[in-house]
Amino acid sequence: MLSAVLQPFNFIENTYTVAPFGSGLINNTWLAERAGKKYIVQRINQHVFKTPWDIDTNIRQIAAYLQIHYPGYLFTVPLHTHSGETLLQYDGHAYRMFTFIEGSHTYDALQQPGQAYEAAKQFGRFTKLLGGFNASQLKVTLPNFHDLSLRYQQFETAIAQGGKELLTYAAELISTLQKHAGIVHQFEGLKTNPAFKKRVTHHDTKISNVLFDEKDKGICVIDLDTVMPGFFISDIGDMMRTYLASASEDETDFSKIAIRDEYFDAIVEGYLGEMQFELSAPELDAFVYSGKFMIYMQALRFLADFLNNDVYYGAKYPLHNYNRAANQMVLLKSLVDKEELFNQKVKAFISRHSGN
Ligand code: GN1
Ligand code: MG
């Protein structure tokens, strides 16, 4: 089947190998090898991304801007088929191909804070370099993706429509989530506050979306499907959600979940090192809130999906999305315990680097 997709990219059967690659929940990725060169092939999940050509348009617009203003910045652009397309429709799916950056590697899990520093720096740098690019030119590839108010409504709808058995099972967790709705109200204040700017935002800042070189320095960010106009809290928030946690969102032994201070320091140093002077004072004040915002949103999304019979994320076992939601709420609680300390850390960074 993949051979039909590769053929328009001039891949002739029996001259290459191809194997599944990576760990994303939404898209499918393969690594193809031909004549000693490696390529990434991706199928975009069109149930999620209903207009994959918009992703393609965004990537090309950004690539064109970076090429003019920052020609040294390494940016992974999709390759052309023999008829000049960068997105291929085949059998109801959209596919694309990238050159694999030689000598690069990615991580599925962090091994040390230096990697979190490099990643945070790359995400900050990406937004900063695109500061002069008008973010509103970008197509919205996932409408309302990080609109917490909408995610809360979807959670309420899932409760209203959920089967009795699932609702009974999840009753306590549902109520815990409902008790945290203050996080949504805070978001509502923030999204209408003119001090919060919409910038070019990645929206999926997990560690596996950064390329590293042989010396473990960050090279660039990848997986640009969700690059859209957005608030910086999306990017910082998902870094906090995924880098600070000592266990992944799939961990079911909740005693293993803790918030790691040294990874927080790394995010602050890496991201603010790039973005401090781009952000307004109210935005800087919301730095730690970002983590609560994203962790809570992810808990709402996982629990809603559990009640919706796992239609979005899928599940490796029946309680998977329930456990993921419960996991995120344990993480949220650990972060809340550190909120004051972390706010102090952000303030300390800012005063150390304020230049006066
Ligand atoms: C999805 O596909 P993946 O794993 O990169 C999701 C993110 C969630 C993440 C949770 C388009 O990302 O928003 O944070 O799962 N992406 C989409 O693991 O919904
Ligand atoms: Mg992704």
mmCIF file of C-alpha atoms and ligand atoms in Angstrom:
data_model
loop_
_atom_site.group_PDB
_atom_site.id
_atom_site.type_symbol
_atom_site.label_atom_id
_atom_site.label_comp_id
_atom_site.label_asym_id
_atom_site.label_seq_id
_atom_site.Cartn_x
_atom_site.Cartn_y
_atom_site.Cartn_z
ATOM 1 C CA MET A 1 0.000 0.000 0.000
ATOM 2 C CA LEU A 2 2.766 2.457 0.893
ATOM 3 C CA SER A 3 4.442 1.698 -2.390
ATOM 4 C CA ALA A 4 1.605 3.541 -4.169
ATOM 5 C CA VAL A 5 2.307 6.552 -1.974
ATOM 6 C CA LEU A 6 6.064 6.426 -2.462
ATOM 7 C CA GLN A 7 5.932 5.928 -6.195
ATOM 8 C CA PRO A 8 5.017 9.590 -6.972
ATOM 9 C CA PHE A 9 8.109 10.581 -4.984
ATOM 10 C CA ASN A 10 10.142 8.484 -7.451
ATOM 11 C CA PHE A 11 10.623 5.585 -5.077
ATOM 12 C CA ILE A 12 10.795 2.473 -7.182
ATOM 13 C CA GLU A 13 9.730 -0.773 -5.576
ATOM 14 C CA ASN A 14 12.487 -3.049 -4.245
ATOM 15 C CA THR A 15 14.980 -0.191 -4.113
ATOM 16 C CA TYR A 16 14.039 0.962 -0.614
ATOM 17 C CA THR A 17 12.949 -0.271 2.803
ATOM 18 C CA VAL A 18 10.207 1.226 4.915
ATOM 19 C CA ALA A 19 9.240 0.667 8.562
ATOM 20 C CA PRO A 20 6.947 2.308 11.149
ATOM 21 C CA PHE A 21 8.613 5.141 13.063
ATOM 22 C CA GLY A 22 7.873 7.319 16.097
ATOM 23 C CA SER A 23 5.141 7.336 18.688
ATOM 24 C CA GLY A 24 2.459 9.943 17.899
ATOM 25 C CA LEU A 25 -1.154 9.215 18.762
ATOM 26 C CA ILE A 26 -2.717 10.949 15.779
ATOM 27 C CA ASN A 27 -0.659 10.649 12.592
ATOM 28 C CA ASN A 28 1.176 7.580 11.242
ATOM 29 C CA THR A 29 4.872 7.872 10.507
ATOM 30 C CA TRP A 30 7.345 5.654 8.642
ATOM 31 C CA LEU A 31 11.049 5.782 7.982
ATOM 32 C CA ALA A 32 12.055 4.938 4.423
ATOM 33 C CA GLU A 33 15.642 4.221 3.398
ATOM 34 C CA ARG A 34 16.991 4.301 -0.094
ATOM 35 C CA ALA A 35 20.570 4.306 -1.319
ATOM 36 C CA GLY A 36 21.864 5.136 2.143
ATOM 37 C CA LYS A 37 19.495 8.128 2.528
ATOM 38 C CA LYS A 38 16.619 8.291 4.968
ATOM 39 C CA TYR A 39 13.171 9.794 4.549
ATOM 40 C CA ILE A 40 10.187 10.355 6.806
ATOM 41 C CA VAL A 41 6.778 9.470 5.398
ATOM 42 C CA GLN A 42 3.650 10.616 7.193
ATOM 43 C CA ARG A 43 -0.032 9.968 6.861
ATOM 44 C CA ILE A 44 -2.114 12.794 8.247
ATOM 45 C CA ASN A 45 -5.132 11.670 10.216
ATOM 46 C CA GLN A 46 -7.979 13.322 8.345
ATOM 47 C CA HIS A 47 -10.533 12.593 11.045
ATOM 48 C CA VAL A 48 -8.548 15.053 13.145
ATOM 49 C CA PHE A 49 -7.038 17.347 10.507
ATOM 50 C CA LYS A 50 -9.974 17.830 8.158
ATOM 51 C CA THR A 51 -8.077 20.182 5.835
ATOM 52 C CA PRO A 52 -4.538 18.762 5.543
ATOM 53 C CA TRP A 53 -3.793 21.081 2.609
ATOM 54 C CA ASP A 54 -4.017 23.937 5.133
ATOM 55 C CA ILE A 55 -1.125 22.375 7.040
ATOM 56 C CA ASP A 56 0.794 22.264 3.811
ATOM 57 C CA THR A 57 0.021 25.917 3.047
ATOM 58 C CA ASN A 58 1.122 26.973 6.540
ATOM 59 C CA ILE A 59 4.401 25.104 6.358
ATOM 60 C CA ARG A 60 5.181 26.608 2.993
ATOM 61 C CA GLN A 61 4.367 30.160 4.142
ATOM 62 C CA ILE A 62 6.568 29.775 7.204
ATOM 63 C CA ALA A 63 9.361 28.192 5.189
ATOM 64 C CA ALA A 64 9.270 31.099 2.724
ATOM 65 C CA TYR A 65 9.470 33.662 5.550
ATOM 66 C CA LEU A 66 12.320 31.893 7.318
ATOM 67 C CA GLN A 67 14.187 31.394 4.077
ATOM 68 C CA ILE A 68 14.208 35.157 3.492
ATOM 69 C CA HIS A 69 14.791 36.381 7.032
ATOM 70 C CA TYR A 70 16.742 33.534 8.672
ATOM 71 C CA PRO A 71 18.267 31.466 5.884
ATOM 72 C CA GLY A 72 20.511 29.692 8.398
ATOM 73 C CA TYR A 73 17.571 28.256 10.325
ATOM 74 C CA LEU A 74 17.109 24.593 9.527
ATOM 75 C CA PHE A 75 13.510 23.997 8.632
ATOM 76 C CA THR A 76 12.116 20.674 7.466
ATOM 77 C CA VAL A 77 10.006 21.248 4.365
ATOM 78 C CA PRO A 78 7.957 18.549 2.639
ATOM 79 C CA LEU A 79 9.435 17.098 -0.563
ATOM 80 C CA HIS A 80 7.753 17.406 -3.950
ATOM 81 C CA THR A 81 6.197 14.568 -5.897
ATOM 82 C CA HIS A 82 7.147 14.286 -9.562
ATOM 83 C CA SER A 83 4.125 16.432 -10.372
ATOM 84 C CA GLY A 84 5.223 19.122 -7.917
ATOM 85 C CA GLU A 85 2.905 18.489 -4.997
ATOM 86 C CA THR A 86 3.994 18.474 -1.360
ATOM 87 C CA LEU A 87 0.829 16.727 -0.185
ATOM 88 C CA LEU A 88 -0.415 13.554 -1.789
ATOM 89 C CA GLN A 89 -4.002 12.345 -1.596
ATOM 90 C CA TYR A 90 -4.231 8.587 -1.799
ATOM 91 C CA ASP A 91 -7.103 6.289 -0.890
ATOM 92 C CA GLY A 92 -8.818 8.910 1.258
ATOM 93 C CA HIS A 93 -5.693 9.879 3.169
ATOM 94 C CA ALA A 94 -3.138 12.660 2.864
ATOM 95 C CA TYR A 95 0.582 11.795 2.785
ATOM 96 C CA ARG A 96 3.806 13.754 2.697
ATOM 97 C CA MET A 97 7.503 13.081 2.792
ATOM 98 C CA PHE A 98 10.490 14.804 4.388
ATOM 99 C CA THR A 99 14.210 14.260 4.135
ATOM 100 C CA PHE A 100 15.489 12.794 7.375
ATOM 101 C CA ILE A 101 18.060 15.205 8.815
ATOM 102 C CA GLU A 102 21.305 13.214 8.907
ATOM 103 C CA GLY A 103 22.873 12.950 12.316
ATOM 104 C CA SER A 104 19.695 14.068 14.061
ATOM 105 C CA HIS A 105 17.752 12.169 16.647
ATOM 106 C CA THR A 106 14.658 12.639 18.773
ATOM 107 C CA TYR A 107 13.700 11.532 22.267
ATOM 108 C CA ASP A 108 10.481 9.928 23.400
ATOM 109 C CA ALA A 109 11.342 10.673 27.006
ATOM 110 C CA LEU A 110 13.732 13.125 28.617
ATOM 111 C CA GLN A 111 16.900 11.792 30.185
ATOM 112 C CA GLN A 112 18.283 14.978 31.681
ATOM 113 C CA PRO A 113 17.315 18.653 32.135
ATOM 114 C CA GLY A 114 19.798 19.820 29.500
ATOM 115 C CA GLN A 115 17.512 18.286 26.867
ATOM 116 C CA ALA A 116 14.505 20.165 28.274
ATOM 117 C CA TYR A 117 16.545 23.367 28.148
ATOM 118 C CA GLU A 118 17.429 22.782 24.491
ATOM 119 C CA ALA A 119 13.835 21.943 23.580
ATOM 120 C CA ALA A 120 12.371 24.964 25.381
ATOM 121 C CA LYS A 121 14.937 27.138 23.656
ATOM 122 C CA GLN A 122 13.977 25.747 20.250
ATOM 123 C CA PHE A 123 10.270 26.329 20.795
ATOM 124 C CA GLY A 124 10.939 29.848 22.078
ATOM 125 C CA ARG A 125 13.241 30.552 19.181
ATOM 126 C CA PHE A 126 10.691 29.322 16.654
ATOM 127 C CA THR A 127 8.054 31.767 17.916
ATOM 128 C CA LYS A 128 10.590 34.555 18.266
ATOM 129 C CA LEU A 129 12.005 34.198 14.750
ATOM 130 C CA LEU A 130 8.463 34.352 13.424
ATOM 131 C CA GLY A 131 7.692 37.482 15.457
ATOM 132 C CA GLY A 132 7.676 39.573 12.280
ATOM 133 C CA PHE A 133 5.444 37.141 10.428
ATOM 134 C CA ASN A 134 1.765 37.983 10.625
ATOM 135 C CA ALA A 135 0.371 34.984 12.521
ATOM 136 C CA SER A 136 -3.171 35.682 11.337
ATOM 137 C CA GLN A 137 -2.059 34.644 7.832
ATOM 138 C CA LEU A 138 -1.863 31.075 9.065
ATOM 139 C CA LYS A 139 -4.755 28.723 8.452
ATOM 140 C CA VAL A 140 -6.339 27.302 11.551
ATOM 141 C CA THR A 141 -5.673 23.593 11.064
ATOM 142 C CA LEU A 142 -7.569 22.546 14.201
ATOM 143 C CA PRO A 143 -10.265 25.061 15.080
ATOM 144 C CA ASN A 144 -10.397 25.886 18.815
ATOM 145 C CA PHE A 145 -7.683 23.313 19.521
ATOM 146 C CA HIS A 146 -6.569 24.836 22.812
ATOM 147 C CA ASP A 147 -9.744 26.683 23.674
ATOM 148 C CA LEU A 148 -10.168 25.506 27.231
ATOM 149 C CA SER A 149 -13.739 26.843 27.433
ATOM 150 C CA LEU A 150 -14.723 24.679 24.484
ATOM 151 C CA ARG A 151 -12.877 21.666 25.918
ATOM 152 C CA TYR A 152 -14.848 22.103 29.114
ATOM 153 C CA GLN A 153 -18.108 22.222 27.156
ATOM 154 C CA GLN A 154 -17.114 19.083 25.266
ATOM 155 C CA PHE A 155 -16.438 17.399 28.598
ATOM 156 C CA GLU A 156 -19.924 18.423 29.807
ATOM 157 C CA THR A 157 -21.440 17.096 26.586
ATOM 158 C CA ALA A 158 -19.598 13.799 27.030
ATOM 159 C CA ILE A 159 -21.079 13.554 30.534
ATOM 160 C CA ALA A 160 -24.572 14.320 29.223
ATOM 161 C CA GLN A 161 -24.258 11.656 26.533
ATOM 162 C CA GLY A 162 -22.104 9.085 28.323
ATOM 163 C CA GLY A 163 -23.275 5.541 29.015
ATOM 164 C CA LYS A 164 -24.432 4.813 32.572
ATOM 165 C CA GLU A 165 -21.699 2.298 33.290
ATOM 166 C CA LEU A 166 -18.850 4.604 32.284
ATOM 167 C CA LEU A 167 -20.424 7.526 34.140
ATOM 168 C CA THR A 168 -20.746 5.491 37.325
ATOM 169 C CA TYR A 169 -17.177 4.303 37.057
ATOM 170 C CA ALA A 170 -15.854 7.827 36.499
ATOM 171 C CA ALA A 171 -18.185 9.670 38.901
ATOM 172 C CA GLU A 172 -15.534 10.661 41.412
ATOM 173 C CA LEU A 173 -13.006 11.766 38.815
ATOM 174 C CA ILE A 174 -15.679 13.741 36.952
ATOM 175 C CA SER A 175 -16.482 15.600 40.119
ATOM 176 C CA THR A 176 -12.803 16.309 40.814
ATOM 177 C CA LEU A 177 -12.461 17.809 37.337
ATOM 178 C CA GLN A 178 -15.596 19.903 37.786
ATOM 179 C CA LYS A 179 -14.193 21.313 41.029
ATOM 180 C CA HIS A 180 -11.222 22.688 39.076
ATOM 181 C CA ALA A 181 -13.328 24.757 36.662
ATOM 182 C CA GLY A 182 -11.689 27.900 38.068
ATOM 183 C CA ILE A 183 -8.843 27.155 35.650
ATOM 184 C CA VAL A 184 -11.326 27.684 32.803
ATOM 185 C CA HIS A 185 -12.525 30.991 34.246
ATOM 186 C CA GLN A 186 -8.965 32.204 34.485
ATOM 187 C CA PHE A 187 -8.474 31.316 30.821
ATOM 188 C CA GLU A 188 -11.563 33.307 29.902
ATOM 189 C CA GLY A 189 -10.078 36.401 31.515
ATOM 190 C CA LEU A 190 -6.804 35.859 29.755
ATOM 191 C CA LYS A 191 -8.099 35.239 26.254
ATOM 192 C CA THR A 192 -9.913 38.580 26.190
ATOM 193 C CA ASN A 193 -7.001 40.473 27.741
ATOM 194 C CA PRO A 194 -5.262 42.583 25.060
ATOM 195 C CA ALA A 195 -1.920 41.986 26.808
ATOM 196 C CA PHE A 196 -2.117 38.371 25.623
ATOM 197 C CA LYS A 197 -0.914 38.274 22.066
ATOM 198 C CA LYS A 198 -1.578 35.656 19.401
ATOM 199 C CA ARG A 199 1.750 34.525 17.996
ATOM 200 C CA VAL A 200 2.949 31.689 15.793
ATOM 201 C CA THR A 201 2.541 28.850 18.258
ATOM 202 C CA HIS A 202 3.526 25.209 17.882
ATOM 203 C CA HIS A 203 0.792 23.692 20.110
ATOM 204 C CA ASP A 204 2.495 20.304 20.552
ATOM 205 C CA THR A 205 5.757 20.927 22.387
ATOM 206 C CA LYS A 206 6.440 17.414 23.632
ATOM 207 C CA ILE A 207 10.084 16.380 23.608
ATOM 208 C CA SER A 208 9.677 14.091 20.576
ATOM 209 C CA ASN A 209 8.935 17.171 18.465
ATOM 210 C CA VAL A 210 12.474 18.557 18.716
ATOM 211 C CA LEU A 211 15.431 17.397 16.648
ATOM 212 C CA PHE A 212 18.765 17.078 18.440
ATOM 213 C CA ASP A 213 22.244 16.856 16.953
ATOM 214 C CA GLU A 214 25.036 14.456 17.902
ATOM 215 C CA LYS A 215 26.136 16.724 20.731
ATOM 216 C CA ASP A 216 22.563 16.825 22.058
ATOM 217 C CA LYS A 217 22.063 20.442 21.052
ATOM 218 C CA GLY A 218 18.618 21.345 19.710
ATOM 219 C CA ILE A 219 18.485 21.745 15.928
ATOM 220 C CA CYS A 220 14.881 22.735 15.216
ATOM 221 C CA VAL A 221 11.273 21.910 15.998
ATOM 222 C CA ILE A 222 9.301 19.415 13.913
ATOM 223 C CA ASP A 223 5.710 18.169 13.568
ATOM 224 C CA LEU A 224 4.222 21.462 12.439
ATOM 225 C CA ASP A 225 0.646 20.306 11.888
ATOM 226 C CA THR A 226 -0.677 22.280 14.807
ATOM 227 C CA VAL A 227 1.319 25.447 14.145
ATOM 228 C CA MET A 228 -1.356 28.136 14.289
ATOM 229 C CA PRO A 229 -1.921 31.539 15.836
ATOM 230 C CA GLY A 230 -2.056 30.917 19.572
ATOM 231 C CA PHE A 231 -1.118 32.023 23.070
ATOM 232 C CA PHE A 232 2.320 31.228 24.461
ATOM 233 C CA ILE A 233 0.625 29.374 27.339
ATOM 234 C CA SER A 234 -0.086 26.508 24.934
ATOM 235 C CA ASP A 235 3.596 25.919 24.268
ATOM 236 C CA ILE A 236 4.922 26.535 27.763
ATOM 237 C CA GLY A 237 1.976 24.637 29.177
ATOM 238 C CA ASP A 238 2.599 21.473 27.202
ATOM 239 C CA MET A 239 6.299 21.623 28.011
ATOM 240 C CA MET A 240 5.415 21.815 31.683
ATOM 241 C CA ARG A 241 2.880 19.017 31.318
ATOM 242 C CA THR A 242 5.281 16.685 29.593
ATOM 243 C CA TYR A 243 8.778 17.694 30.817
ATOM 244 C CA LEU A 244 8.109 18.268 34.502
ATOM 245 C CA ALA A 245 6.358 14.952 35.048
ATOM 246 C CA SER A 246 8.618 12.167 36.293
ATOM 247 C CA ALA A 247 6.273 9.627 34.646
ATOM 248 C CA SER A 248 4.395 9.720 31.345
ATOM 249 C CA GLU A 249 0.672 10.281 30.865
ATOM 250 C CA ASP A 250 0.329 6.500 30.441
ATOM 251 C CA GLU A 251 1.750 5.655 33.879
ATOM 252 C CA THR A 252 -0.809 3.905 36.084
ATOM 253 C CA ASP A 253 1.329 3.726 39.222
ATOM 254 C CA PHE A 254 0.523 7.248 40.343
ATOM 255 C CA SER A 255 3.078 7.127 43.139
ATOM 256 C CA LYS A 256 5.657 7.576 40.377
ATOM 257 C CA ILE A 257 4.240 10.945 39.328
ATOM 258 C CA ALA A 258 6.105 13.941 40.681
ATOM 259 C CA ILE A 259 6.983 17.431 39.450
ATOM 260 C CA ARG A 260 10.695 17.874 38.846
ATOM 261 C CA ASP A 261 12.040 21.293 39.824
ATOM 262 C CA GLU A 262 15.231 21.037 37.791
ATOM 263 C CA TYR A 263 13.197 20.537 34.612
ATOM 264 C CA PHE A 264 11.172 23.621 35.443
ATOM 265 C CA ASP A 265 14.397 25.620 35.762
ATOM 266 C CA ALA A 266 15.469 24.264 32.379
ATOM 267 C CA ILE A 267 12.213 25.356 30.700
ATOM 268 C CA VAL A 268 12.431 28.830 32.221
ATOM 269 C CA GLU A 269 16.044 29.284 31.154
ATOM 270 C CA GLY A 270 15.524 27.849 27.681
ATOM 271 C CA TYR A 271 12.250 29.520 26.779
ATOM 272 C CA LEU A 272 12.588 32.874 28.510
ATOM 273 C CA GLY A 273 16.170 33.120 27.310
ATOM 274 C CA GLU A 274 14.550 33.573 23.890
ATOM 275 C CA MET A 275 11.144 35.012 24.708
ATOM 276 C CA GLN A 276 11.467 37.149 27.847
ATOM 277 C CA PHE A 277 11.411 40.460 25.985
ATOM 278 C CA GLU A 278 8.667 39.367 23.607
ATOM 279 C CA LEU A 279 6.195 38.662 26.400
ATOM 280 C CA SER A 280 4.147 41.307 28.237
ATOM 281 C CA ALA A 281 4.149 41.540 32.034
ATOM 282 C CA PRO A 282 0.694 39.885 32.319
ATOM 283 C CA GLU A 283 1.900 37.095 30.020
ATOM 284 C CA LEU A 284 4.992 36.545 32.161
ATOM 285 C CA ASP A 285 2.716 36.400 35.206
ATOM 286 C CA ALA A 286 0.805 33.540 33.552
ATOM 287 C CA PHE A 287 3.902 31.394 33.042
ATOM 288 C CA VAL A 288 3.131 28.892 35.786
ATOM 289 C CA TYR A 289 -0.611 29.059 35.083
ATOM 290 C CA SER A 290 0.233 27.654 31.620
ATOM 291 C CA GLY A 291 1.088 24.317 33.158
ATOM 292 C CA LYS A 292 -2.187 24.121 35.052
ATOM 293 C CA PHE A 293 -4.048 25.158 31.906
ATOM 294 C CA MET A 294 -2.550 22.403 29.751
ATOM 295 C CA ILE A 295 -2.596 19.615 32.305
ATOM 296 C CA TYR A 296 -6.212 20.347 33.136
ATOM 297 C CA MET A 297 -7.184 20.565 29.462
ATOM 298 C CA GLN A 298 -5.542 17.223 28.800
ATOM 299 C CA ALA A 299 -7.393 15.646 31.747
ATOM 300 C CA LEU A 300 -10.688 16.995 30.355
ATOM 301 C CA ARG A 301 -9.877 15.665 26.888
ATOM 302 C CA PHE A 302 -8.865 12.216 28.125
ATOM 303 C CA LEU A 303 -11.881 11.840 30.379
ATOM 304 C CA ALA A 304 -14.273 13.122 27.698
ATOM 305 C CA ASP A 305 -12.759 10.584 25.307
ATOM 306 C CA PHE A 306 -13.219 7.796 27.856
ATOM 307 C CA LEU A 307 -16.908 8.753 28.117
ATOM 308 C CA ASN A 308 -17.087 8.919 24.304
ATOM 309 C CA ASN A 309 -15.808 5.329 24.019
ATOM 310 C CA ASP A 310 -12.250 6.360 23.060
ATOM 311 C CA VAL A 311 -13.186 7.627 19.611
ATOM 312 C CA TYR A 312 -10.411 10.238 19.519
ATOM 313 C CA TYR A 313 -7.293 8.907 21.227
ATOM 314 C CA GLY A 314 -7.996 5.220 20.938
ATOM 315 C CA ALA A 315 -7.182 2.955 23.894
ATOM 316 C CA LYS A 316 -4.761 0.090 24.395
ATOM 317 C CA TYR A 317 -6.990 -1.325 27.147
ATOM 318 C CA PRO A 318 -10.527 -0.436 28.363
ATOM 319 C CA LEU A 319 -9.583 2.034 31.113
ATOM 320 C CA HIS A 320 -6.712 3.653 29.260
ATOM 321 C CA ASN A 321 -8.201 7.137 28.816
ATOM 322 C CA TYR A 322 -9.730 7.086 32.286
ATOM 323 C CA ASN A 323 -6.310 6.305 33.746
ATOM 324 C CA ARG A 324 -4.668 8.972 31.627
ATOM 325 C CA ALA A 325 -7.136 11.545 32.945
ATOM 326 C CA ALA A 326 -6.586 10.419 36.535
ATOM 327 C CA ASN A 327 -2.828 10.559 35.947
ATOM 328 C CA GLN A 328 -3.094 14.160 34.726
ATOM 329 C CA MET A 329 -5.074 15.162 37.804
ATOM 330 C CA VAL A 330 -2.357 13.751 40.068
ATOM 331 C CA LEU A 331 0.150 15.777 38.073
ATOM 332 C CA LEU A 332 -2.020 18.887 38.356
ATOM 333 C CA LYS A 333 -2.137 18.548 42.117
ATOM 334 C CA SER A 334 1.648 18.183 42.314
ATOM 335 C CA LEU A 335 2.071 21.302 40.213
ATOM 336 C CA VAL A 336 -0.344 23.307 42.350
ATOM 337 C CA ASP A 337 1.787 22.354 45.379
ATOM 338 C CA LYS A 338 4.773 23.971 43.658
ATOM 339 C CA GLU A 339 2.994 26.998 42.246
ATOM 340 C CA GLU A 340 4.406 29.541 44.667
ATOM 341 C CA LEU A 341 7.940 28.227 44.402
ATOM 342 C CA PHE A 342 7.762 28.223 40.607
ATOM 343 C CA ASN A 343 6.362 31.753 40.472
ATOM 344 C CA GLN A 344 9.367 32.826 42.526
ATOM 345 C CA LYS A 345 11.704 31.095 40.106
ATOM 346 C CA VAL A 346 10.186 32.927 37.124
ATOM 347 C CA LYS A 347 10.456 36.273 38.934
ATOM 348 C CA ALA A 348 14.061 35.545 39.862
ATOM 349 C CA PHE A 349 14.923 34.744 36.240
ATOM 350 C CA ILE A 350 13.305 37.941 35.024
ATOM 351 C CA SER A 351 15.105 40.145 37.508
ATOM 352 C CA ARG A 352 18.429 38.415 36.787
ATOM 353 C CA HIS A 353 18.019 39.123 33.076
ATOM 354 C CA SER A 354 16.168 42.421 33.052
ATOM 355 C CA GLY A 355 19.304 44.278 32.073
ATOM 356 C CA ASN A 356 19.246 46.935 34.760
HETATM 357 C C1 GN1 B 1 -1.964 14.115 20.588
HETATM 358 O O1 GN1 B 1 -0.505 12.857 18.158
HETATM 359 P P1 GN1 B 1 0.277 13.382 19.312
HETATM 360 O O2 GN1 B 1 0.636 12.306 20.254
HETATM 361 O O3 GN1 B 1 1.452 14.231 18.859
HETATM 362 C C2 GN1 B 1 -2.788 15.404 20.624
HETATM 363 C C3 GN1 B 1 -2.184 16.369 21.618
HETATM 364 C C4 GN1 B 1 -2.130 15.719 22.977
HETATM 365 C C5 GN1 B 1 -1.370 14.385 22.897
HETATM 366 C C6 GN1 B 1 -1.459 13.646 24.203
HETATM 367 C C7 GN1 B 1 -3.857 16.787 17.306
HETATM 368 O O4 GN1 B 1 -0.672 14.410 20.106
HETATM 369 O O5 GN1 B 1 -2.992 17.515 21.686
HETATM 370 O O6 GN1 B 1 -1.482 16.563 23.875
HETATM 371 O O7 GN1 B 1 -1.915 13.549 21.881
HETATM 372 N N1 GN1 B 1 -2.810 15.997 19.285
HETATM 373 C C8 GN1 B 1 -3.957 16.270 18.698
HETATM 374 O O8 GN1 B 1 -0.589 12.564 24.180
HETATM 375 O O9 GN1 B 1 -5.060 16.121 19.231
HETATM 376 MG MG MG B 2 2.080 15.638 17.315
#
